[in-house]
Amino acid sequence: MEQNAQLLREMAAKAGAETWEDRKKNQTPQCKFGEDGICCRICSMGPCRITPKASKGICGADAHAIAGRNYVRFIAGGTAAHSDHGREIAHVLHVSSRDGNYIIKDEQKLLRLAKEWGVATEDRDIYEVAHEVAEIGLMEYGKPFGTLRYLERATEERQKLWEELDIAPRAIDREIATVMHMTHMGCTADAEALVMQGMRTGLSDGWGGSMMGTEFSDILFGTPTPIETEADLGVLEKDMVNIIIHGHDPAMSEMIVAASNQSDIIDYAKSKGARGVNIAGLCCTANEITMRHGVKMAGNFLQQEGAILTGAVELIVVDVQCIFPSLGPLTKCFHTKFVTTSDITRIPGSEFIKFDPITALDQARDIVKMAIDNYQNRGSNICIPQTKQKAVVGYSCEAIIKRLDTVTNSHVDELGTYKPLVECLESGVLRGAVGIVGCNNPKVRTDYSHIEIIKELIANDIIVVTTGCSAQAAAKAGLMQKEAKELCGAGLKRVCELADIPPVLHMGSCVDISRILMLVTGISKAWNVDIAKLPIVGCAPEWMSEKAVSIANYVVASGIDTYLGIEPQVKGSAQMMELITEGTRKMVGAGFIINTDPHKLVKSMIEGIEAKRTALGI
Ligand code: CUV
Ligand code: SF4
């Protein structure tokens, strides 16, 4: 890992390219007011900042109001991003057609959702049903009355609690707009009210936009099942046309993969002297595409520049979110072409091809051909680090239930599908389960916290599910191979052997944390124990994005303690720190536990899980 980084630094120096490591140095030390969340720029009387001499902004807002408002706006940004991704997929579903670019791959899932939402299915064309379901989904963003439909999937206890606390989310866009209004100059200055709205907004992401993103993607592209792949920069091929797909929304990349498999395209690549076309992914687009096609993962968030620095990438095509603007100038240092495809993500130095769901396959063919034509322009100085690891990915809830069902032969009643998992947890064969998610962050050593924490958990018989960049960190470390069972405690090892699974399960992209919500909900219902009491927690060791805080809020509001390895920017307010760690615990039974030392963080996680077991009397 460190060796690769050194190689790539040399490549960067030779090419005169700058990387995040260089820019990080120039940003150090970082602004203390920003870090503590006590700089307010919400009106032009400001900016105001809280100092020992100034305990209030010009309007009188104190540190708690300022940090609280900044925090909840951060959440709104994340909810907007995830949910808008869900909305884009809904639009694709809405134009799906039998002879179009986008077809229905999981009819059963569509029919189940149609039934859930009261859409007639009998004697109807499946596409007619799909379009109506998509339309209802789209209405969830702006409906004037009621709360979100997916909330009904939650446990009774959670639904009741959200109702009582008045944090059951209404329309998704409304919660985001409410945040913007509440935090406008001269509105809410009460930190607790802001934290409550933060949870409500987060819930509209997890039980709204993200869940729609996951479900509609499954309907369109297929529900993932276990599949083998490889991860790390070594998946780039020396003698093939390398195309990187990067971002979060899988719609365009699905077509890139389809185009790259067409025989005339492969022949075209061969005619240009390449062995074929190699697609490799970064960030969550990679997660989405690998879960369904086994497409290889070049790496996670902080590896995006590294991929370009290999000099072996003909083209990088991106959709939305977590794409460094630095890719514009960086790709110019090499022959690499840079294509943006979404109005949401316009970046100087890229060529913009606006995604159109009706002609997406032709667009994708053009993009792949552009990459093939660029193969001959590859410089002689290429450097592909040879590191890569095998991984098994594709663990949707459906796939997990199916695999774990083979562990015990419990008889299958109505909720029986989750019973084996409950039995493993109850008996202590598995001490608990942890969802490890989120990004990389230059504030800590890349991937280190993810890996250290995961290793410690599995050694203690705690099964791990992952998404996002955490999943890729695990894959790169070889923890998603079945052989990784050797690193496990005896109980988890036995489960891995019986169920034929790796100890770390790849559940998809960040929006797929909605899968984790459904998994935990299923366990809670089957066990008849409220989520907050289960020996199950969440962890984001290296998070960085607004989306991560939105996620953390719906996870906590859903009753799951969340362990953070990076501090939220609210430290300048003791009240805010109290609210997000202890305050929410009194309301929803869960909160944040924050520690920037990964070893201490995992220790407190294991203690937290054991305390929950003790409280349950197991
Ligand atoms: Ni959301 S997990 S950097 S790509 S949000 Fe992007 Fe998935 Fe973090 Fe990683
Ligand atoms: Fe300053 Fe208040 Fe304006 Fe914020 S809202 S910038 S604290 S005057």
XYZ file of C-alpha atoms and ligand atoms in Angstrom:
635
model
C 0.000 0.000 0.000
C 2.659 2.500 1.081
C 4.846 1.182 -1.726
C 2.128 1.893 -4.274
C 1.651 5.368 -2.910
C 5.384 5.980 -3.342
C 5.323 4.717 -6.942
C 2.396 6.978 -7.750
C 4.047 9.965 -6.080
C 6.998 9.426 -8.400
C 4.624 9.283 -11.362
C 3.023 12.536 -10.208
C 6.393 14.238 -9.847
C 7.464 13.109 -13.322
C 4.215 14.320 -14.854
C 4.276 17.596 -12.927
C 0.933 16.649 -11.428
C -0.433 17.722 -8.088
C -2.351 15.409 -5.750
C -4.566 15.709 -2.704
C -1.514 15.114 -0.540
C 0.127 18.262 -1.924
C -3.026 20.294 -1.497
C -3.579 18.984 1.994
C -0.165 20.364 2.987
C -1.168 23.775 1.640
C -4.387 23.662 3.652
C -2.659 22.916 6.923
C -3.412 24.144 9.544
C -7.116 24.144 8.821
C -9.448 26.876 10.065
C -10.302 26.306 13.704
C -13.621 28.138 13.490
C -14.726 25.989 10.601
C -13.519 22.870 12.347
C -15.517 23.730 15.457
C -18.562 24.776 13.450
C -18.725 28.252 14.949
C -18.324 30.428 11.879
C -21.661 31.731 10.598
C -22.065 32.980 7.027
C -25.808 32.758 6.914
C -26.373 36.482 6.415
C -24.294 39.373 5.151
C -24.116 41.108 8.505
C -21.536 38.353 9.025
C -19.428 36.383 8.765
C -19.573 36.065 12.535
C -17.450 33.752 14.582
C -17.441 32.788 18.202
C -14.283 33.725 20.096
C -13.448 34.163 23.794
C -14.247 37.832 23.363
C -17.346 37.373 21.197
C -19.769 34.794 22.517
C -22.473 35.831 20.058
C -22.891 36.788 16.424
C -24.224 40.228 15.512
C -27.826 38.959 15.577
C -27.230 37.360 18.945
C -26.900 33.765 17.755
C -24.673 31.835 20.155
C -22.239 28.974 19.505
C -24.994 26.389 19.898
C -27.255 28.037 17.358
C -24.429 28.569 14.898
C -22.954 25.071 15.210
C -26.459 23.557 15.145
C -27.464 25.436 12.024
C -24.244 24.518 10.233
C -24.697 20.893 11.246
C -28.253 20.565 10.024
C -27.398 22.276 6.725
C -24.653 19.705 6.333
C -27.277 16.993 6.717
C -29.575 18.668 4.199
C -26.755 18.654 1.653
C -26.305 14.942 2.119
C -29.985 14.133 2.005
C -30.330 16.192 -1.163
C -27.488 14.322 -2.850
C -28.633 10.805 -1.969
C -32.264 11.503 -2.579
C -31.730 13.262 -5.865
C -29.769 10.206 -6.968
C -32.871 8.177 -6.054
C -34.999 10.576 -8.042
C -32.805 10.248 -11.132
C -33.175 6.466 -10.996
C -36.952 6.905 -10.635
C -36.929 8.933 -13.839
C -35.027 6.158 -15.593
C -37.600 3.632 -14.353
C -40.300 5.940 -15.647
C -38.943 5.731 -19.218
C -38.050 2.033 -19.080
C -39.517 0.018 -21.923
C -39.402 -3.494 -23.326
C -37.470 -2.405 -26.411
C -35.605 0.514 -24.835
C -32.170 0.876 -23.296
C -33.513 0.277 -19.803
C -35.599 -2.805 -19.151
C -37.022 -4.346 -15.981
C -34.623 -6.996 -14.680
C -36.306 -7.839 -11.373
C -40.023 -8.147 -12.099
C -40.752 -9.809 -8.766
C -39.322 -6.904 -6.817
C -41.361 -4.498 -8.904
C -44.521 -6.487 -8.277
C -43.852 -6.633 -4.538
C -43.387 -2.867 -4.423
C -46.478 -2.300 -6.562
C -48.479 -4.353 -4.088
C -46.980 -2.456 -1.150
C -47.954 0.844 -2.744
C -51.417 -0.285 -3.822
C -50.716 -0.283 -7.548
C -52.903 -2.668 -9.570
C -50.885 -5.390 -11.245
C -53.384 -7.899 -12.577
C -53.712 -8.080 -16.351
C -51.408 -5.123 -16.709
C -48.281 -4.773 -18.754
C -45.263 -4.851 -16.450
C -44.019 -1.556 -17.909
C -47.305 0.149 -17.201
C -46.924 -0.991 -13.590
C -43.301 0.206 -13.543
C -44.242 3.652 -14.764
C -46.971 4.035 -12.178
C -44.652 2.873 -9.387
C -41.999 5.331 -10.596
C -44.515 8.136 -10.599
C -45.637 7.368 -7.058
C -41.981 7.279 -6.046
C -41.410 10.663 -7.630
C -44.400 12.083 -5.759
C -42.718 11.092 -2.501
C -40.341 13.999 -3.066
C -42.971 16.700 -3.006
C -46.319 15.406 -1.816
C -48.147 18.042 0.235
C -49.620 15.743 2.898
C -48.705 12.711 4.969
C -45.410 11.004 5.692
C -43.172 8.803 3.561
C -44.555 5.471 2.356
C -41.419 3.485 3.152
C -41.769 4.340 6.853
C -44.370 1.597 7.030
C -41.573 -0.889 6.497
C -40.010 0.089 9.809
C -40.813 -1.711 13.059
C -43.958 -0.628 14.915
C -41.848 0.725 17.796
C -39.815 2.940 15.485
C -42.851 4.236 13.607
C -44.568 5.081 16.866
C -41.488 6.773 18.278
C -40.985 8.918 15.173
C -44.651 9.914 15.324
C -44.393 10.851 19.007
C -41.205 12.843 18.545
C -42.698 14.489 15.469
C -39.727 13.461 13.338
C -41.527 11.147 10.901
C -40.383 12.621 7.586
C -42.928 14.115 5.221
C -41.997 14.668 1.563
C -38.234 14.397 0.970
C -37.789 17.807 -0.661
C -39.882 19.336 2.093
C -37.504 18.213 4.813
C -34.574 19.687 2.918
C -36.478 22.941 2.363
C -37.478 22.986 6.033
C -33.805 22.819 6.990
C -32.972 25.724 4.711
C -35.857 27.753 6.090
C -35.216 26.888 9.738
C -31.603 27.936 9.370
C -32.333 31.160 7.525
C -31.281 34.279 9.387
C -33.705 34.961 12.175
C -35.366 31.525 12.368
C -34.392 28.635 14.682
C -31.676 29.278 17.253
C -32.491 26.278 19.475
C -29.916 23.520 19.081
C -32.238 20.720 20.148
C -34.853 21.657 17.573
C -32.140 21.664 14.919
C -30.913 18.224 15.935
C -34.478 16.882 15.765
C -34.943 18.291 12.271
C -31.569 16.793 11.397
C -32.875 13.359 12.284
C -36.114 13.913 10.393
C -34.183 15.016 7.328
C -31.814 12.067 7.612
C -34.785 9.723 7.901
C -36.161 11.113 4.637
C -32.896 10.006 3.062
C -32.623 6.503 4.532
C -36.299 5.634 4.486
C -36.958 7.758 1.408
C -34.543 8.800 -1.299
C -31.832 6.236 -0.649
C -34.282 3.384 -0.281
C -35.839 4.373 -3.568
C -32.398 4.543 -5.163
C -31.672 0.994 -4.042
C -35.062 -0.512 -4.868
C -35.473 1.089 -8.262
C -31.893 0.161 -9.172
C -32.620 -3.450 -8.232
C -35.794 -3.414 -10.313
C -33.968 -1.989 -13.328
C -30.551 -3.607 -13.073
C -31.250 -6.702 -10.990
C -31.008 -7.493 -7.278
C -27.392 -8.425 -6.515
C -26.352 -12.008 -5.832
C -22.887 -13.179 -4.746
C -20.317 -12.790 -7.489
C -16.516 -12.835 -7.659
C -14.429 -9.809 -8.515
C -11.088 -8.145 -7.801
C -10.088 -4.884 -6.197
C -7.225 -2.353 -6.209
C -5.232 -0.570 -8.889
C -3.779 -3.852 -10.115
C -7.093 -4.499 -11.889
C -6.018 -2.041 -14.596
C -4.638 -3.923 -17.606
C -1.412 -3.066 -19.370
C -2.562 -4.182 -22.816
C -6.257 -3.335 -22.719
C -8.256 -0.159 -23.136
C -8.886 0.916 -19.543
C -12.055 2.827 -18.802
C -12.793 4.056 -15.289
C -16.380 4.593 -14.172
C -16.688 6.860 -11.153
C -19.399 8.477 -9.069
C -22.620 7.093 -7.607
C -25.534 6.795 -10.031
C -25.218 3.510 -11.945
C -27.543 4.320 -14.871
C -24.895 5.489 -17.340
C -22.305 2.966 -16.217
C -24.727 0.091 -16.776
C -24.700 1.117 -20.427
C -20.908 1.544 -20.511
C -20.582 -2.045 -19.320
C -23.159 -3.242 -21.858
C -21.382 -1.387 -24.680
C -17.983 -2.768 -23.689
C -19.349 -6.306 -24.041
C -20.652 -5.829 -27.580
C -18.668 -7.864 -30.098
C -18.191 -5.051 -32.618
C -16.773 -2.866 -29.840
C -14.365 -5.598 -28.757
C -13.317 -6.099 -32.388
C -12.793 -2.374 -32.705
C -10.514 -2.380 -29.654
C -8.554 -5.273 -31.154
C -8.218 -3.426 -34.445
C -6.476 -0.683 -32.469
C -3.961 -3.076 -30.989
C -5.570 -3.634 -27.582
C -6.511 -7.010 -26.130
C -9.992 -5.710 -25.320
C -11.829 -3.224 -23.154
C -11.359 -3.283 -19.391
C -13.895 -1.476 -17.198
C -12.872 -0.664 -13.649
C -14.763 1.371 -11.079
C -14.129 3.945 -8.392
C -16.327 4.893 -5.439
C -19.956 3.854 -5.356
C -20.493 3.558 -9.090
C -17.947 0.765 -8.762
C -19.899 -0.744 -5.888
C -23.152 -0.684 -7.840
C -21.647 -2.188 -10.967
C -19.502 -4.782 -9.229
C -22.492 -6.010 -7.186
C -24.401 -6.783 -10.383
C -21.724 -7.606 -12.963
C -18.569 -8.429 -11.030
C -16.850 -5.460 -12.706
C -13.541 -4.853 -10.968
C -12.959 -2.097 -8.445
C -9.952 0.144 -9.062
C -10.351 1.656 -5.627
C -12.116 4.047 -3.328
C -12.390 7.779 -2.832
C -8.793 8.753 -2.115
C -7.533 6.494 -4.878
C -9.196 8.439 -7.698
C -6.107 10.444 -8.516
C -3.924 7.370 -8.143
C -5.877 5.638 -10.886
C -5.132 8.459 -13.325
C -1.490 8.618 -12.214
C -0.943 5.097 -13.538
C -0.948 6.665 -17.010
C -2.861 3.591 -18.142
C -6.390 4.995 -18.138
C -7.732 5.889 -21.573
C -10.881 7.496 -20.277
C -12.666 8.252 -17.035
C -16.419 8.772 -17.175
C -18.196 10.146 -14.123
C -21.756 10.734 -13.004
C -22.336 12.469 -9.641
C -20.752 13.003 -6.197
C -17.286 12.560 -4.698
C -15.476 13.373 -7.926
C -12.410 15.540 -7.369
C -12.396 18.676 -9.542
C -8.650 18.019 -9.653
C -9.359 15.329 -12.252
C -9.704 18.127 -14.828
C -6.082 19.330 -14.665
C -4.770 15.905 -13.639
C -6.091 14.103 -16.721
C -4.412 16.814 -18.814
C -1.039 15.622 -17.507
C -1.717 12.313 -19.253
C -3.517 11.149 -22.371
C -6.606 10.357 -20.251
C -9.945 11.678 -21.478
C -12.359 12.955 -18.852
C -16.092 12.780 -19.537
C -18.805 14.224 -17.285
C -22.389 13.138 -17.885
C -24.625 14.940 -15.399
C -25.875 18.510 -15.095
C -25.290 18.073 -11.383
C -21.550 17.543 -11.793
C -19.963 19.942 -14.297
C -16.180 20.131 -14.051
C -13.714 22.331 -15.955
C -11.349 20.271 -18.088
C -13.958 17.616 -18.888
C -15.966 16.893 -21.971
C -19.678 17.002 -21.171
C -22.001 14.411 -22.669
C -25.385 14.844 -21.071
C -26.868 11.510 -20.037
C -30.089 10.701 -21.878
C -31.893 7.548 -20.742
C -33.468 7.077 -24.177
C -30.185 7.037 -26.113
C -27.826 6.037 -23.292
C -26.543 2.896 -24.993
C -25.508 4.854 -28.099
C -23.917 7.486 -25.862
C -22.059 4.752 -24.029
C -20.861 3.209 -27.307
C -19.528 6.610 -28.361
C -17.745 7.029 -25.039
C -16.204 3.556 -25.218
C -15.086 4.199 -28.797
C -13.559 7.490 -27.699
C -11.532 5.521 -25.168
C -10.488 2.943 -27.760
C -9.372 5.688 -30.153
C -7.318 7.126 -27.330
C -5.430 3.884 -26.653
C -2.737 4.702 -29.202
C -2.056 7.990 -27.399
C -0.982 6.243 -24.228
C 2.478 7.396 -23.154
C 5.365 5.012 -22.711
C 5.580 5.849 -19.030
C 2.899 3.785 -17.386
C 2.935 2.373 -13.902
C 0.260 -0.031 -12.759
C 0.833 -1.155 -9.166
C 0.530 -4.923 -9.214
C -1.531 -5.157 -6.061
C -5.021 -6.573 -6.207
C -7.139 -8.932 -4.152
C -9.970 -11.282 -4.927
C -13.348 -10.566 -3.363
C -16.868 -11.935 -3.285
C -19.463 -9.178 -3.476
C -23.204 -8.917 -4.080
C -24.766 -9.454 -0.663
C -28.196 -7.895 -0.937
C -30.579 -8.680 1.952
C -32.122 -11.383 -0.187
C -28.724 -12.963 -0.774
C -27.712 -12.777 2.892
C -30.928 -14.362 4.112
C -30.557 -17.121 1.590
C -26.987 -17.898 2.605
C -27.558 -17.707 6.352
C -30.633 -19.864 6.064
C -28.309 -22.746 5.391
C -26.567 -22.300 8.765
C -29.352 -23.555 10.981
C -32.257 -25.697 9.954
C -34.817 -23.712 11.858
C -38.285 -24.259 10.493
C -39.446 -21.464 8.307
C -42.411 -19.530 9.618
C -43.629 -16.256 8.259
C -40.581 -14.332 9.402
C -38.457 -17.441 9.477
C -36.015 -16.190 6.932
C -34.327 -13.968 9.511
C -34.494 -16.609 12.235
C -31.103 -18.232 11.575
C -29.377 -14.891 11.913
C -31.273 -14.197 15.123
C -30.352 -17.634 16.451
C -26.671 -17.048 15.743
C -26.817 -13.715 17.562
C -28.926 -14.949 20.438
C -26.811 -18.024 21.107
C -23.638 -15.968 20.920
C -22.117 -17.861 18.007
C -22.043 -14.355 16.599
C -21.564 -11.749 19.317
C -23.020 -9.018 17.163
C -23.094 -7.333 13.797
C -21.582 -4.069 12.659
C -22.223 -2.022 9.539
C -19.000 -0.280 8.541
C -19.518 2.399 5.975
C -18.313 5.682 4.610
C -15.496 7.398 2.891
C -11.781 8.020 3.211
C -10.557 11.215 4.803
C -7.060 12.733 4.578
C -7.372 13.494 8.306
C -6.477 9.843 8.933
C -4.277 7.255 7.208
C -6.180 6.047 4.158
C -8.074 2.781 4.704
C -6.159 2.089 7.918
C -9.062 2.740 10.292
C -11.473 0.704 8.153
C -9.163 -2.289 8.068
C -8.000 -2.217 11.682
C -11.552 -1.978 12.941
C -12.879 -4.715 10.674
C -10.078 -7.110 11.623
C -10.650 -6.578 15.316
C -14.388 -7.110 14.972
C -14.222 -10.348 13.020
C -11.597 -11.688 15.424
C -14.223 -11.123 18.113
C -16.978 -13.054 16.286
C -18.738 -9.933 15.110
C -19.967 -10.176 11.536
C -19.383 -7.110 9.385
C -21.487 -5.705 6.581
C -20.082 -2.855 4.545
C -20.918 -0.391 1.818
C -19.249 2.516 0.081
C -15.556 3.177 0.293
C -15.309 1.023 3.399
C -16.336 -1.989 1.327
C -13.562 -1.274 -1.137
C -11.030 -0.859 1.642
C -12.055 -4.294 2.911
C -11.912 -5.816 -0.562
C -8.437 -4.387 -1.199
C -7.274 -5.890 2.091
C -8.521 -9.331 1.080
C -11.202 -9.373 3.772
C -13.963 -10.224 1.298
C -12.424 -13.527 0.358
C -13.798 -16.645 1.915
C -10.263 -17.404 3.146
C -10.561 -14.396 5.451
C -12.451 -16.733 7.778
C -9.020 -17.631 9.167
C -8.910 -14.169 10.746
C -12.186 -14.773 12.574
C -13.063 -16.024 16.011
C -14.328 -19.598 16.188
C -18.020 -18.690 16.038
C -17.869 -16.432 13.012
C -15.498 -18.820 11.315
C -18.044 -21.610 11.698
C -20.822 -19.408 10.303
C -18.602 -18.511 7.338
C -17.901 -22.152 6.663
C -21.487 -23.320 6.990
C -22.970 -20.471 4.988
C -20.043 -20.315 2.577
C -19.602 -16.568 2.972
C -16.721 -14.217 3.711
C -16.836 -12.601 7.184
C -17.202 -9.163 5.625
C -20.223 -8.801 3.371
C -20.346 -6.224 0.584
C -23.879 -4.799 0.619
C -23.327 -2.176 -2.051
C -23.079 1.562 -2.386
C -23.840 4.277 0.153
C -27.494 4.512 -0.874
C -27.585 0.759 -0.208
C -27.286 1.456 3.504
C -31.045 1.274 3.052
C -30.389 -2.477 2.658
C -28.747 -2.456 6.078
C -31.838 -0.696 7.476
C -34.031 -3.462 6.080
C -31.697 -6.170 7.364
C -31.714 -4.755 10.889
C -35.467 -4.185 10.721
C -35.927 -7.805 9.672
C -33.831 -8.999 12.598
C -35.725 -6.737 15.006
C -39.089 -8.036 13.805
C -38.037 -11.677 13.873
C -36.518 -11.316 17.328
C -39.231 -9.019 18.625
C -36.654 -6.711 20.159
C -36.423 -2.991 19.419
C -33.483 -2.079 17.211
C -31.885 0.054 19.917
C -31.514 -3.050 22.109
C -29.953 -5.310 19.472
C -26.216 -6.076 19.569
C -25.873 -4.250 16.272
C -24.088 -0.958 15.691
C -22.850 1.206 12.838
C -19.466 2.773 12.208
C -18.024 5.369 9.841
C -14.284 5.397 10.622
C -13.065 7.743 7.868
C -16.174 9.637 6.780
C -15.946 12.995 5.039
C -19.091 13.875 3.056
C -22.371 15.581 3.906
C -24.022 12.360 2.800
C -22.236 10.530 5.595
C -23.807 12.788 8.222
C -27.219 12.358 6.664
C -26.683 8.594 6.874
C -25.424 8.786 10.438
C -28.595 10.635 11.368
C -31.029 8.130 9.923
C -29.011 5.271 11.380
C -29.157 6.826 14.846
C -32.835 7.756 14.495
C -33.457 4.137 13.495
C -32.017 3.115 16.876
C -28.488 2.122 15.903
C -25.505 3.504 17.834
C -23.021 5.007 15.399
C -19.277 5.131 15.999
C -17.442 7.943 14.226
C -13.701 8.089 13.609
C -13.818 11.706 12.417
C -15.311 14.457 14.560
C -18.421 16.244 13.314
C -17.796 19.989 13.030
C -19.735 21.041 16.123
C -17.057 20.971 18.795
C -17.400 24.704 19.415
C -20.747 24.018 21.082
C -20.842 21.900 24.224
C -24.599 21.682 23.866
C -24.371 20.293 20.332
C -21.753 17.758 21.383
C -24.016 16.656 24.218
C -27.044 16.465 21.948
C -25.486 14.276 19.269
C -23.790 11.898 21.706
C -26.230 11.703 24.638
C -29.259 13.822 23.788
C -30.466 11.682 20.901
C -29.940 8.592 23.063
C -32.697 9.828 25.371
C -34.983 10.409 22.394
C -34.343 7.551 19.978
C -32.184 5.189 22.032
C -28.985 5.750 20.079
C -26.305 8.345 19.492
C -22.776 8.991 18.279
C -19.668 7.657 19.948
C -16.687 9.606 18.661
C -13.017 8.647 18.812
C -10.321 9.471 16.292
C -8.188 6.540 17.444
C -9.444 3.471 15.512
C -8.227 1.037 18.159
C -10.034 2.840 20.938
C -13.076 3.212 18.700
C -13.324 -0.518 18.014
C -12.765 -1.288 21.671
C -15.707 0.868 22.668
C -17.748 -0.728 19.886
C -17.150 -4.214 21.225
C -17.931 -3.029 24.749
C -21.114 -1.407 23.467
C -22.180 -4.641 21.797
C -21.415 -6.720 24.879
C -23.335 -4.265 27.058
C -26.358 -4.674 24.802
C -26.053 -8.460 25.098
C -25.905 -8.223 28.860
C -28.947 -5.954 28.937
C -30.829 -8.509 26.825
C -29.760 -11.232 29.218
C -27.967 -13.233 26.532
Ni -21.155 7.764 -0.979
S -18.295 6.363 0.894
S -16.523 8.809 -0.682
S -18.092 6.710 -2.661
S -19.783 9.300 0.036
Fe -18.387 9.213 -1.544
Fe -19.977 6.299 -1.876
Fe -18.048 8.463 0.862
Fe -17.073 6.798 -0.774
Fe -23.803 36.730 12.119
Fe -26.323 36.149 12.893
Fe -25.827 36.771 10.322
Fe -24.958 34.445 11.332
S -27.084 35.057 11.061
S -23.805 35.849 10.035
S -24.479 35.028 13.447
S -25.567 38.095 12.117
